[in-house]
Short mmCIF file of C-alpha atoms in Angstrom, two decimals:
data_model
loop_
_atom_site.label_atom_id
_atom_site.label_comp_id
_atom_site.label_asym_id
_atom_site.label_seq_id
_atom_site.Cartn_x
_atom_site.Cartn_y
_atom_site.Cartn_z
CA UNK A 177 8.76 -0.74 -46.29
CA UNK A 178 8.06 2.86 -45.77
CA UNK A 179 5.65 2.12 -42.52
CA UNK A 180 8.10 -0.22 -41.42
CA UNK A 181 11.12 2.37 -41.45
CA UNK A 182 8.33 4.82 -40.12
CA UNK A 183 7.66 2.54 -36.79
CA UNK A 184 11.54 1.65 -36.17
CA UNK A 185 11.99 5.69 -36.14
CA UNK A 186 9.12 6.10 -33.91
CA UNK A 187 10.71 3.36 -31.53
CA UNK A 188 13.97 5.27 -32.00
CA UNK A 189 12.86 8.42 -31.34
CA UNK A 190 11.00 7.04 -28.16
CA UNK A 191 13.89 5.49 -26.67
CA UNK A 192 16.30 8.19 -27.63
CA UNK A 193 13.83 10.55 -25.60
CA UNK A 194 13.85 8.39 -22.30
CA UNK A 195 17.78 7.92 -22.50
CA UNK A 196 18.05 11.83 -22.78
CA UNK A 197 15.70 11.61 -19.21
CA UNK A 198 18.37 9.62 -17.75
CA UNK A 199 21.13 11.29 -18.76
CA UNK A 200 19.54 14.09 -17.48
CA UNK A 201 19.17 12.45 -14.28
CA UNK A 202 22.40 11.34 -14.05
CA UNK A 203 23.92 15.38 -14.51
CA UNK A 204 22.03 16.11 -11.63
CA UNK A 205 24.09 14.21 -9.59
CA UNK A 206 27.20 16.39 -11.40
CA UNK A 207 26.69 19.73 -9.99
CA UNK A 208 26.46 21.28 -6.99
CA UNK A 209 27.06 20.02 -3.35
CA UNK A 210 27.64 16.46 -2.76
CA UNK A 211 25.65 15.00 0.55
CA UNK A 212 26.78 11.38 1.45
CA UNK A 213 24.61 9.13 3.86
CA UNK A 214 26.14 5.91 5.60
CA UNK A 215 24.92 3.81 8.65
CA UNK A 216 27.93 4.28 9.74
CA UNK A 217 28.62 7.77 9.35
CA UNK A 218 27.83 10.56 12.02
CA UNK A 219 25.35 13.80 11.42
CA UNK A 220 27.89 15.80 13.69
CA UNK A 221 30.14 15.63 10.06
CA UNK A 222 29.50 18.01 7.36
CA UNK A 223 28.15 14.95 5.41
CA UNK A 224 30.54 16.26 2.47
CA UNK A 225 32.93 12.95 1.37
CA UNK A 226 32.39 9.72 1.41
CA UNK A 227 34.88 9.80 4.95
CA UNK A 228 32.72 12.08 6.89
CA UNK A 229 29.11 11.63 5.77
CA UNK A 230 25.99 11.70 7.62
CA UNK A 231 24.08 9.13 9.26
CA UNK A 232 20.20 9.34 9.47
CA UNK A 233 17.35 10.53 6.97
CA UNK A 234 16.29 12.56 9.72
CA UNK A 235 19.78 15.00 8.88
CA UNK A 236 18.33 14.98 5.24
CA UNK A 237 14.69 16.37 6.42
CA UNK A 238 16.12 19.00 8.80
CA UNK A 239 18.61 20.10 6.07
CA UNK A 240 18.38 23.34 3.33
CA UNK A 241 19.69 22.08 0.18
CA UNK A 242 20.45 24.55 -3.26
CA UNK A 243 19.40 23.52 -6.69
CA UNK A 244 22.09 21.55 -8.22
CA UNK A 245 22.68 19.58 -5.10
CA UNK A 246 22.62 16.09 -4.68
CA UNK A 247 22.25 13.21 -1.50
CA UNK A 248 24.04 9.91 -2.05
CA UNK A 249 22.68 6.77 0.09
CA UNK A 250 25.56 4.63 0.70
CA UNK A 251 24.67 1.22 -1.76
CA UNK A 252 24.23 -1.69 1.33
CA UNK A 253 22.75 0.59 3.86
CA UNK A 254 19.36 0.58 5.08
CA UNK A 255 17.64 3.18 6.63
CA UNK A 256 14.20 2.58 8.95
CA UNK A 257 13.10 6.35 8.30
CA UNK A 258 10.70 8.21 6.36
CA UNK A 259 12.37 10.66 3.63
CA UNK A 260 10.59 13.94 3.51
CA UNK A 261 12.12 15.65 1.19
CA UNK A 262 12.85 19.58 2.27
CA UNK A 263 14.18 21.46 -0.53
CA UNK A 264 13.18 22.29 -4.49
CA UNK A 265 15.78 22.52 -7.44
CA UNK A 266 15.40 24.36 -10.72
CA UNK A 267 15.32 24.08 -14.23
CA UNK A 268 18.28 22.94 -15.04
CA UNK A 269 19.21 22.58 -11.63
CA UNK A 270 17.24 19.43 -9.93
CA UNK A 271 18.20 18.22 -5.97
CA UNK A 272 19.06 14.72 -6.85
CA UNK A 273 18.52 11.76 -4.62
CA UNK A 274 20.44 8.71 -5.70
CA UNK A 275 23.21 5.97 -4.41
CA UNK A 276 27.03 5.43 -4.46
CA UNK A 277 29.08 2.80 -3.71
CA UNK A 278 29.12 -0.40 -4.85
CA UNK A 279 26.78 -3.05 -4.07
CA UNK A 280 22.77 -3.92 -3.81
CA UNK A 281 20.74 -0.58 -3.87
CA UNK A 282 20.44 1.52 -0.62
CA UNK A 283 17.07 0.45 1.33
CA UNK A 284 14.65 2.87 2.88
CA UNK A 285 12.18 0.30 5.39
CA UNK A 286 9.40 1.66 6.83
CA UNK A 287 8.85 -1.10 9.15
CA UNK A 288 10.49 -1.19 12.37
CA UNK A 289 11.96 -4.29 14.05
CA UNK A 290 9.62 -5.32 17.12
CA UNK A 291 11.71 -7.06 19.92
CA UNK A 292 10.85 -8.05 23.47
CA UNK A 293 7.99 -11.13 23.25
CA UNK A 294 6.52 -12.94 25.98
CA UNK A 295 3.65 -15.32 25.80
CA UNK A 296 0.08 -14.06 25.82
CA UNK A 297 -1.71 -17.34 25.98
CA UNK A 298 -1.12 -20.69 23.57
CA UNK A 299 0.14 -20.02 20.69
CA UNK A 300 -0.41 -16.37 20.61
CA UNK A 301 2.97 -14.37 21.87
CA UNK A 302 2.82 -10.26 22.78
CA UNK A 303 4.92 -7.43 22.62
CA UNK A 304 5.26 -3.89 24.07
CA UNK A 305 6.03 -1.85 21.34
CA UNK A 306 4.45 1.95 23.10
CA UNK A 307 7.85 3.78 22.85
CA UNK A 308 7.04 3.55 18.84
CA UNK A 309 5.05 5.92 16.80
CA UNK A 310 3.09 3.18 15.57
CA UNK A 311 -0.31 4.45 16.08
CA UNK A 312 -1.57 2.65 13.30
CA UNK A 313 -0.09 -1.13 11.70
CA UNK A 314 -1.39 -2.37 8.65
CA UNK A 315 0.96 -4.60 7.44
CA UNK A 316 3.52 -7.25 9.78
CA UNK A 317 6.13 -9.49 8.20
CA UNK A 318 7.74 -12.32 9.66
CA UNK A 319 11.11 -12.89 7.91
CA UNK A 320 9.97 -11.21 4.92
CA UNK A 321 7.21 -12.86 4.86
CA UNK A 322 3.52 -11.06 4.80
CA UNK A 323 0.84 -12.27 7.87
CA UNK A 324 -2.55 -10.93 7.39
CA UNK A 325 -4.21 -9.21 10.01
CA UNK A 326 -6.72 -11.55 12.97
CA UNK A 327 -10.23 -11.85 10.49
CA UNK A 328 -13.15 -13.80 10.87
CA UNK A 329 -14.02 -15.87 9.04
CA UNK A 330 -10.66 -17.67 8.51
CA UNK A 331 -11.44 -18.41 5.47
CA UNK A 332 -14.29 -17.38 2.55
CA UNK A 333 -16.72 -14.68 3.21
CA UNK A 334 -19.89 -14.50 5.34
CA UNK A 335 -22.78 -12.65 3.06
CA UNK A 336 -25.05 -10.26 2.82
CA UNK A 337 -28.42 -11.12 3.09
CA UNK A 338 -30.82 -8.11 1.52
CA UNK A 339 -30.20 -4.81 -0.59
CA UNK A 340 -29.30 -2.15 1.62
CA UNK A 341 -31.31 1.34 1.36
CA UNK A 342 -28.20 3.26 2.36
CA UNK A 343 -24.86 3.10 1.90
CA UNK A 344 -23.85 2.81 5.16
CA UNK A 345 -25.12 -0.37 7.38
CA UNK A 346 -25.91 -4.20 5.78
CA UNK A 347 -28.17 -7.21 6.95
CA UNK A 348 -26.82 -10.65 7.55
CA UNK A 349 -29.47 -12.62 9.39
CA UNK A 350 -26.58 -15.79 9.70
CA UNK A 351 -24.35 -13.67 11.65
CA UNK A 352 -24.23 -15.11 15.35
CA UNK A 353 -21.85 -12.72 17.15
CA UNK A 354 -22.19 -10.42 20.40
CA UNK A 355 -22.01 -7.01 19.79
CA UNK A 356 -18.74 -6.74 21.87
CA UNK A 357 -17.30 -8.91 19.02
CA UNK A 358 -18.26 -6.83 16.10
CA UNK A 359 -18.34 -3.26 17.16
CA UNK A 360 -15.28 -1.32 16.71
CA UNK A 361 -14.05 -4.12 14.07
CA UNK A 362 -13.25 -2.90 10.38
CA UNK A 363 -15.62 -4.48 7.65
CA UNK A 364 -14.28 -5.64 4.79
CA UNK A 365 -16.80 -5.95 1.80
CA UNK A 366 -17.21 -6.46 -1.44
CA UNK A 367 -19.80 -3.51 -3.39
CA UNK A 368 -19.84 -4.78 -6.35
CA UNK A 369 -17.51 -7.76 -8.66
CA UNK A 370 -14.64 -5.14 -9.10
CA UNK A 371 -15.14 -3.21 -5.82
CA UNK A 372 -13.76 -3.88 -2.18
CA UNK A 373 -14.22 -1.12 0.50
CA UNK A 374 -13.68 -1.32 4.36
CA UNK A 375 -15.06 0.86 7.52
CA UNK A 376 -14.52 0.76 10.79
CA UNK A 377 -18.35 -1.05 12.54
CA UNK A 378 -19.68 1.44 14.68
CA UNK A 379 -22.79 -0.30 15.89
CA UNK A 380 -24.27 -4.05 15.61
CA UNK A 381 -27.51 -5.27 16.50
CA UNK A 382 -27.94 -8.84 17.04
CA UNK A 383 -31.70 -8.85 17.36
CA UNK A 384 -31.86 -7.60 13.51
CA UNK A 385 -28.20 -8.38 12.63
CA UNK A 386 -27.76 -5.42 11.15
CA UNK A 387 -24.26 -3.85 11.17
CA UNK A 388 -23.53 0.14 10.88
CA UNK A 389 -20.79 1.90 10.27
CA UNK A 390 -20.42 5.97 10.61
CA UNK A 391 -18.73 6.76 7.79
CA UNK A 392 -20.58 6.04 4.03
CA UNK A 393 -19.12 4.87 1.15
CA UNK A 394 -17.87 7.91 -1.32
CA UNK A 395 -19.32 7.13 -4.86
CA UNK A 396 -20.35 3.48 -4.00
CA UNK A 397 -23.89 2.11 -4.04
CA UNK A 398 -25.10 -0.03 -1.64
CA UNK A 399 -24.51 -2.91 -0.42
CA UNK A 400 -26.50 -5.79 -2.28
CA UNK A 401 -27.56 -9.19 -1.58
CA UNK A 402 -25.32 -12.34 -2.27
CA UNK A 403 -22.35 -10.30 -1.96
CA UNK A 404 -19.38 -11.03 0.59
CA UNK A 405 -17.71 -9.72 3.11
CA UNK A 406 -15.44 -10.35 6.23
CA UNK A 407 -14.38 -8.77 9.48
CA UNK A 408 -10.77 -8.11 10.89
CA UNK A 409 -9.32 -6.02 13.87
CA UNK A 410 -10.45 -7.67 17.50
CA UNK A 411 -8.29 -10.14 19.92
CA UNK A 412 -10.83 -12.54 20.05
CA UNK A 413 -9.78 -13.25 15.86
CA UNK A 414 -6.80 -14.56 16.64
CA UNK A 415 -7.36 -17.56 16.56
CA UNK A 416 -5.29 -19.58 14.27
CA UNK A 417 -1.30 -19.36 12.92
CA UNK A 418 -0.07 -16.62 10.69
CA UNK A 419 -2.34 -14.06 12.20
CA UNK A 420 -1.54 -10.89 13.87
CA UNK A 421 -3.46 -8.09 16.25
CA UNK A 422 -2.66 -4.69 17.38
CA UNK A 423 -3.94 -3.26 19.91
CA UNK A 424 -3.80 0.67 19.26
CA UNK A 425 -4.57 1.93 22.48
CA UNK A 426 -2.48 -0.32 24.39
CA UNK A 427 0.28 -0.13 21.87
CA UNK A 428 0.51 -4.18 21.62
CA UNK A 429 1.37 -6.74 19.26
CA UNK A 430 0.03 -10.00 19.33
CA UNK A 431 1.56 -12.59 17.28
CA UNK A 432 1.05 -16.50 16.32
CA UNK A 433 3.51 -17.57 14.47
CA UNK A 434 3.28 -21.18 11.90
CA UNK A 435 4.13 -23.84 14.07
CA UNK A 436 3.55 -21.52 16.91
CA UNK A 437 7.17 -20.64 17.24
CA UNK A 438 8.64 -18.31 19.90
CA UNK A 439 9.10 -14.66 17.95
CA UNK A 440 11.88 -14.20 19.27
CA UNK A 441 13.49 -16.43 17.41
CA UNK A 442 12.55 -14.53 13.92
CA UNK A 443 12.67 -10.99 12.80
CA UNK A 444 9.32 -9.24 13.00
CA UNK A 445 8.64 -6.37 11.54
CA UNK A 446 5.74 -3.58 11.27
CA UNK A 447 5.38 -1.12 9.06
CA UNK A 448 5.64 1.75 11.46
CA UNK A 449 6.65 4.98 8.67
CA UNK A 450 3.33 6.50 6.65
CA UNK A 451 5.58 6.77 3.57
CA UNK A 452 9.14 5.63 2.14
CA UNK A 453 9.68 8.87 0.61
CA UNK A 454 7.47 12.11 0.94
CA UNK A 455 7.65 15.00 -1.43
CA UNK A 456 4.95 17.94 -0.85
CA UNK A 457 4.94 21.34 -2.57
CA UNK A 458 8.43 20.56 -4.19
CA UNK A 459 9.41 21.11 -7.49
CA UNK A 460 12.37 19.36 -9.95
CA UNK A 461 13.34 16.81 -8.17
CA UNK A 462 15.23 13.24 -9.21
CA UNK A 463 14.85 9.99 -7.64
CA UNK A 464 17.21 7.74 -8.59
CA UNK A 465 18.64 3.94 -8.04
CA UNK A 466 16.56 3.52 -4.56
CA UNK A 467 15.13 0.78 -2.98
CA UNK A 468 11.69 1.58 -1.05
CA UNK A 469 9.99 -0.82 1.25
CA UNK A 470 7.18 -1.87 3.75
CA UNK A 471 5.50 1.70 3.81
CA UNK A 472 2.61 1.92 5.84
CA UNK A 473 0.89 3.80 3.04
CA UNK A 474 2.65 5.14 0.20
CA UNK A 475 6.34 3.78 -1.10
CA UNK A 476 6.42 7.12 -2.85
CA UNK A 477 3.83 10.26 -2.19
CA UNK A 478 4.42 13.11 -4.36
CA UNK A 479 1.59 15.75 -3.64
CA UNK A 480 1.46 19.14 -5.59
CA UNK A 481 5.01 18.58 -7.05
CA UNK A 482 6.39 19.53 -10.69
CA UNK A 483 8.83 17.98 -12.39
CA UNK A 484 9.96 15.18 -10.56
CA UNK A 485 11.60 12.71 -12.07
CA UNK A 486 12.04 8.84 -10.86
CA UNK A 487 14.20 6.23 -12.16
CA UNK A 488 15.44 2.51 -11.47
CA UNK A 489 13.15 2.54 -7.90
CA UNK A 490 11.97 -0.28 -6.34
CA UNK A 491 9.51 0.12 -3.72
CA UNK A 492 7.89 -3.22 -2.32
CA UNK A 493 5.05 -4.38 -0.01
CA UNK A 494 3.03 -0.68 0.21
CA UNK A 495 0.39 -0.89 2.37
CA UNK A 496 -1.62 1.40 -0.02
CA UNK A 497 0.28 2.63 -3.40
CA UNK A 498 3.75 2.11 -4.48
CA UNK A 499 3.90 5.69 -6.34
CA UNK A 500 1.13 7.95 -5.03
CA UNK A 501 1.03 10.58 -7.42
CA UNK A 502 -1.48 14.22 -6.31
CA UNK A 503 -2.38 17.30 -8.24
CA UNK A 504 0.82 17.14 -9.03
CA UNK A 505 2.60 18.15 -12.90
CA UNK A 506 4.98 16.79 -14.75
CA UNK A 507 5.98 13.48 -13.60
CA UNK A 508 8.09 10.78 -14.86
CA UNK A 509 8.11 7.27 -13.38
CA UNK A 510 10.40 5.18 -15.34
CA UNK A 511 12.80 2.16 -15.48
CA UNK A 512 11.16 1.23 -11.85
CA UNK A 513 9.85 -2.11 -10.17
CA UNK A 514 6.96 -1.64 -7.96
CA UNK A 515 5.47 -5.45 -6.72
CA UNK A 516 2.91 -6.74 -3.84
CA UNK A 517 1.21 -3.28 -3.05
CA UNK A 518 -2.26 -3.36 -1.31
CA UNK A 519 -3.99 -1.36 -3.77
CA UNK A 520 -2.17 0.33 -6.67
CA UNK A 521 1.22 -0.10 -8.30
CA UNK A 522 0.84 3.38 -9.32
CA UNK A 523 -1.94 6.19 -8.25
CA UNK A 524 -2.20 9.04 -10.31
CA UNK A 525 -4.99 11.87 -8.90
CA UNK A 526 -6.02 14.95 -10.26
CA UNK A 527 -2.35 14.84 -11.75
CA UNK A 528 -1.49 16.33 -15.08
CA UNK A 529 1.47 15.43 -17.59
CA UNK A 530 2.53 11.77 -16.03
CA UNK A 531 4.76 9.92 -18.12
CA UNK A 532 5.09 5.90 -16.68
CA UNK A 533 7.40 3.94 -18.82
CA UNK A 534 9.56 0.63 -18.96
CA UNK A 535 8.64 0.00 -15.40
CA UNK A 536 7.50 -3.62 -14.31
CA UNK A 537 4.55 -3.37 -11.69
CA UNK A 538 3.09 -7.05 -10.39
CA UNK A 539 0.80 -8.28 -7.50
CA UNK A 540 -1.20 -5.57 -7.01
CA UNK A 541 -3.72 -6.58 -4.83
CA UNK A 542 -3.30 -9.82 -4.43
CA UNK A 543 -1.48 -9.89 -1.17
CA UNK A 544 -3.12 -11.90 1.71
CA UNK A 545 -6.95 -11.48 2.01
CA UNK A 546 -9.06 -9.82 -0.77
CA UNK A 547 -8.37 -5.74 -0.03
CA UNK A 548 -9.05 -2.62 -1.61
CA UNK A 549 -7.83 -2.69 -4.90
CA UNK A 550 -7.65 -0.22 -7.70
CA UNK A 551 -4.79 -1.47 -10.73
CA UNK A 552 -1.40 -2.28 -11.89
CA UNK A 553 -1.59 1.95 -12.74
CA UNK A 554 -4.67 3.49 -11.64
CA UNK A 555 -5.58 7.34 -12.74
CA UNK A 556 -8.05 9.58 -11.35
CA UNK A 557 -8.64 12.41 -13.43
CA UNK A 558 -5.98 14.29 -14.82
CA UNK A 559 -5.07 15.02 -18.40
CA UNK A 560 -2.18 13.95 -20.78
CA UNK A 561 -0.91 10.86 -19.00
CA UNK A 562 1.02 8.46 -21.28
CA UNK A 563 2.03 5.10 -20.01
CA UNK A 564 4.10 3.10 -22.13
CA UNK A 565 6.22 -0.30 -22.86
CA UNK A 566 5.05 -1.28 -19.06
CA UNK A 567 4.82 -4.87 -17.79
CA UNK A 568 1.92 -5.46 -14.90
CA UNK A 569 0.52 -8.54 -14.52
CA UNK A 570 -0.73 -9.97 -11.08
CA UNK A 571 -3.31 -7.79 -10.35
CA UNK A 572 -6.00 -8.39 -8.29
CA UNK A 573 -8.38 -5.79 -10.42
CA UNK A 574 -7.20 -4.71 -13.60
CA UNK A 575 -3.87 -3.69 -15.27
CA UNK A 576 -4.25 -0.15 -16.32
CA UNK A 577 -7.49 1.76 -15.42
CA UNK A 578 -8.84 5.42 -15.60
CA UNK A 579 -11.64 7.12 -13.62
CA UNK A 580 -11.50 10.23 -16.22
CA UNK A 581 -9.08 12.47 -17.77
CA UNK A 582 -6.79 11.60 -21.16
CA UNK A 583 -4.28 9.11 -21.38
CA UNK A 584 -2.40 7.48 -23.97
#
């Protein structure tokens, strides 16, 4: 009886502390200035009241705010911009970014909507898209839907035929492609059972079939016989429906759709912004009741922060992490829903004092073809990390994982 009354005070105690986290959260929004954000709002108004509030994120990032302060996203409204968050709180005193309004959570998209398709050839339809910043795409949806990048082969892996000496080239004596066809591709392969790297090929030889690339694997061995891999990244791969190429130099799209519809017809969409929201060198900060989406990178990067706090985020369909947390301290993640990122729900590095909690985090990993993927939370190094009453299942590696450092 004693242990038992022991354990229900422990669970008390637990969830009294992460209620008195959100109530804190929620008196940040209390004091200070009040910033208000609406699609349909101007940034020529002070951005004061709900009747003359600003329009764009990029207002926000140009803007000086005081501790205490706090920037409402109208609930509804969605916003195709990158936050970069340009002001610290205090103790005490956090800048708090949350919602108002009634309605679904406000949205910050990183992908942009690409318009203007003709056909290329077939199937396969292109698009201009050069007055974008979209020097790099990793990820295109098709009404919400994820495509996966032109690959060959379409489907399984081709293999590698010897142990490498090197970390840097492999040997596959089956491979009959020109070297025009593999060089400047990005190789996809498989190190070991739990480990998936790419680089970009940098030379091929199809006298030895051995393929290079310039850059070696950090803390990897090399590549050994029997195990997979797969190329992506050239026109000539696109060669079947649901497949997409992007042509960086050019700045264009192509596109075969299922059934090889017209694009036109559908909303498109690449992830054009590096990051949903960007914190660097900032200190006490809240996050609250925000939807994040379609990130090129990062849903959330918080680099060298302290005490920043988020609750109730979503963030969906990262091209890398959902929370990327760096040498940062003192960092709560909790009540959030983080799904389909590319390679962690959560990435904690060289961070110290992370707290995850009561968050769901699901399909890490497992979106399209076999990527890099770490875990459901993934830390490396860092000390006193406690994760708790989390629910991650889907992932394409493991659930929670460590490189070194403590965690509980």
């Amino acid at each position: 009886t004693a242990l038992r009354h022991e354990q229900s005070m422990s669970k008390i105690m637990k969830l009294f502390s992460w209620a008195l986290i959100a109530v804190a959260m929620t008196a940040g929004l209390s004091e200070g200035a009040m910033y208000y954000l609406d699609p349909a709002g101007y940034d020529s108004n002070n951005g004061l009241s709900e009747s003359a509030p600003w329009k764009t994120i990029a207002r926000v990032n140009r803007a000086a705010f005081s501790p205490g302060d706090s920037i409402l996203l109208k609930r509804g409204g969605v916003w195709r911009e990158q936050l970069n968050i340009p002001s610290s709180g205090s103790s005490g005193n956090p800048i708090a970014f949350g919602a108002y309004g009634m309605g679904d959570k406000p949205v910050i998209n990183g992908a942009m909507v690409v318009n203007g398709w003709t056909r290329y050839n077939g199937n396969i339809y292109v698009a201009d898209i050069s007055s974008s910043n979209a020097a790099a795409i990793k990820q295109l949806f098709v009404d919400g839907n994820y495509y996966d990048m032109a690959h060959y082969p379409n489907s399984g892996f081709l293999h590698i035929d010897a142990n490498s000496a090197a970390n840097n080239y492999l040997i596959d004596g089956d491979l009959a492609l020109t070297q025009e066809q593999v060089v400047g591709s990005t190789i996809v392969i498989r190190l070991r059972h739990w480990q998936v790297n790419n680089r970009r090929v940098s030379i091929y030889d199809p006298g030895t079939h051995r393929i290079e690339w310039s850059e070696p694997y950090s803390y990897s061995p090399p590549p050994w016989a029997g195990y997979g891999y797969y190329l992506q990244g050239k026109l000539w791969m696109l060669d079947t429906a649901q497949e997409w190429y992007y042509d960086s130099v050019a700045r264009r799209l192509y596109l075969w759709l299922a059934n090889g519809d017209d694009p036109s017809f559908h909303t498109v969409e690449v992830s054009s912004n590096t990051h949903g929201i960007y914190a660097d060198n900032k200190s006490f900060i809240n996050i609250n009741d925000i939807t994040v989406k379609n990130a090129n990178e990062n849903g959330v990067y918080l680099l060298r922060t302290i005490n920043v706090q988020a609750g109730s985020v979503e963030i969906y369909n990262s091209g890398t992490n959902g929370f990327f947390v760096e040498r940062s301290t003192n960092t709560s993640i909790f009540n959030c829903k983080i799904s389909s990122s590319i390679s962690a729900g959560i990435e904690i590095r060289l961070s110290n004092y992370s707290n995850v909690a009561n968050s769901e985090i699901a399909d890490t990993g497992t979106v399209g073809k076999l990527k890099n993927s770490y875990a459901g939370i993934h830390q490396h190094s860092g000390d006193n990390s406690t994760f708790r009453n989390n629910r991650i299942f889907n992932s394409g590696y493991a659930g929670i994982s460590w490189f070194s450092g403590t965690s509980n």
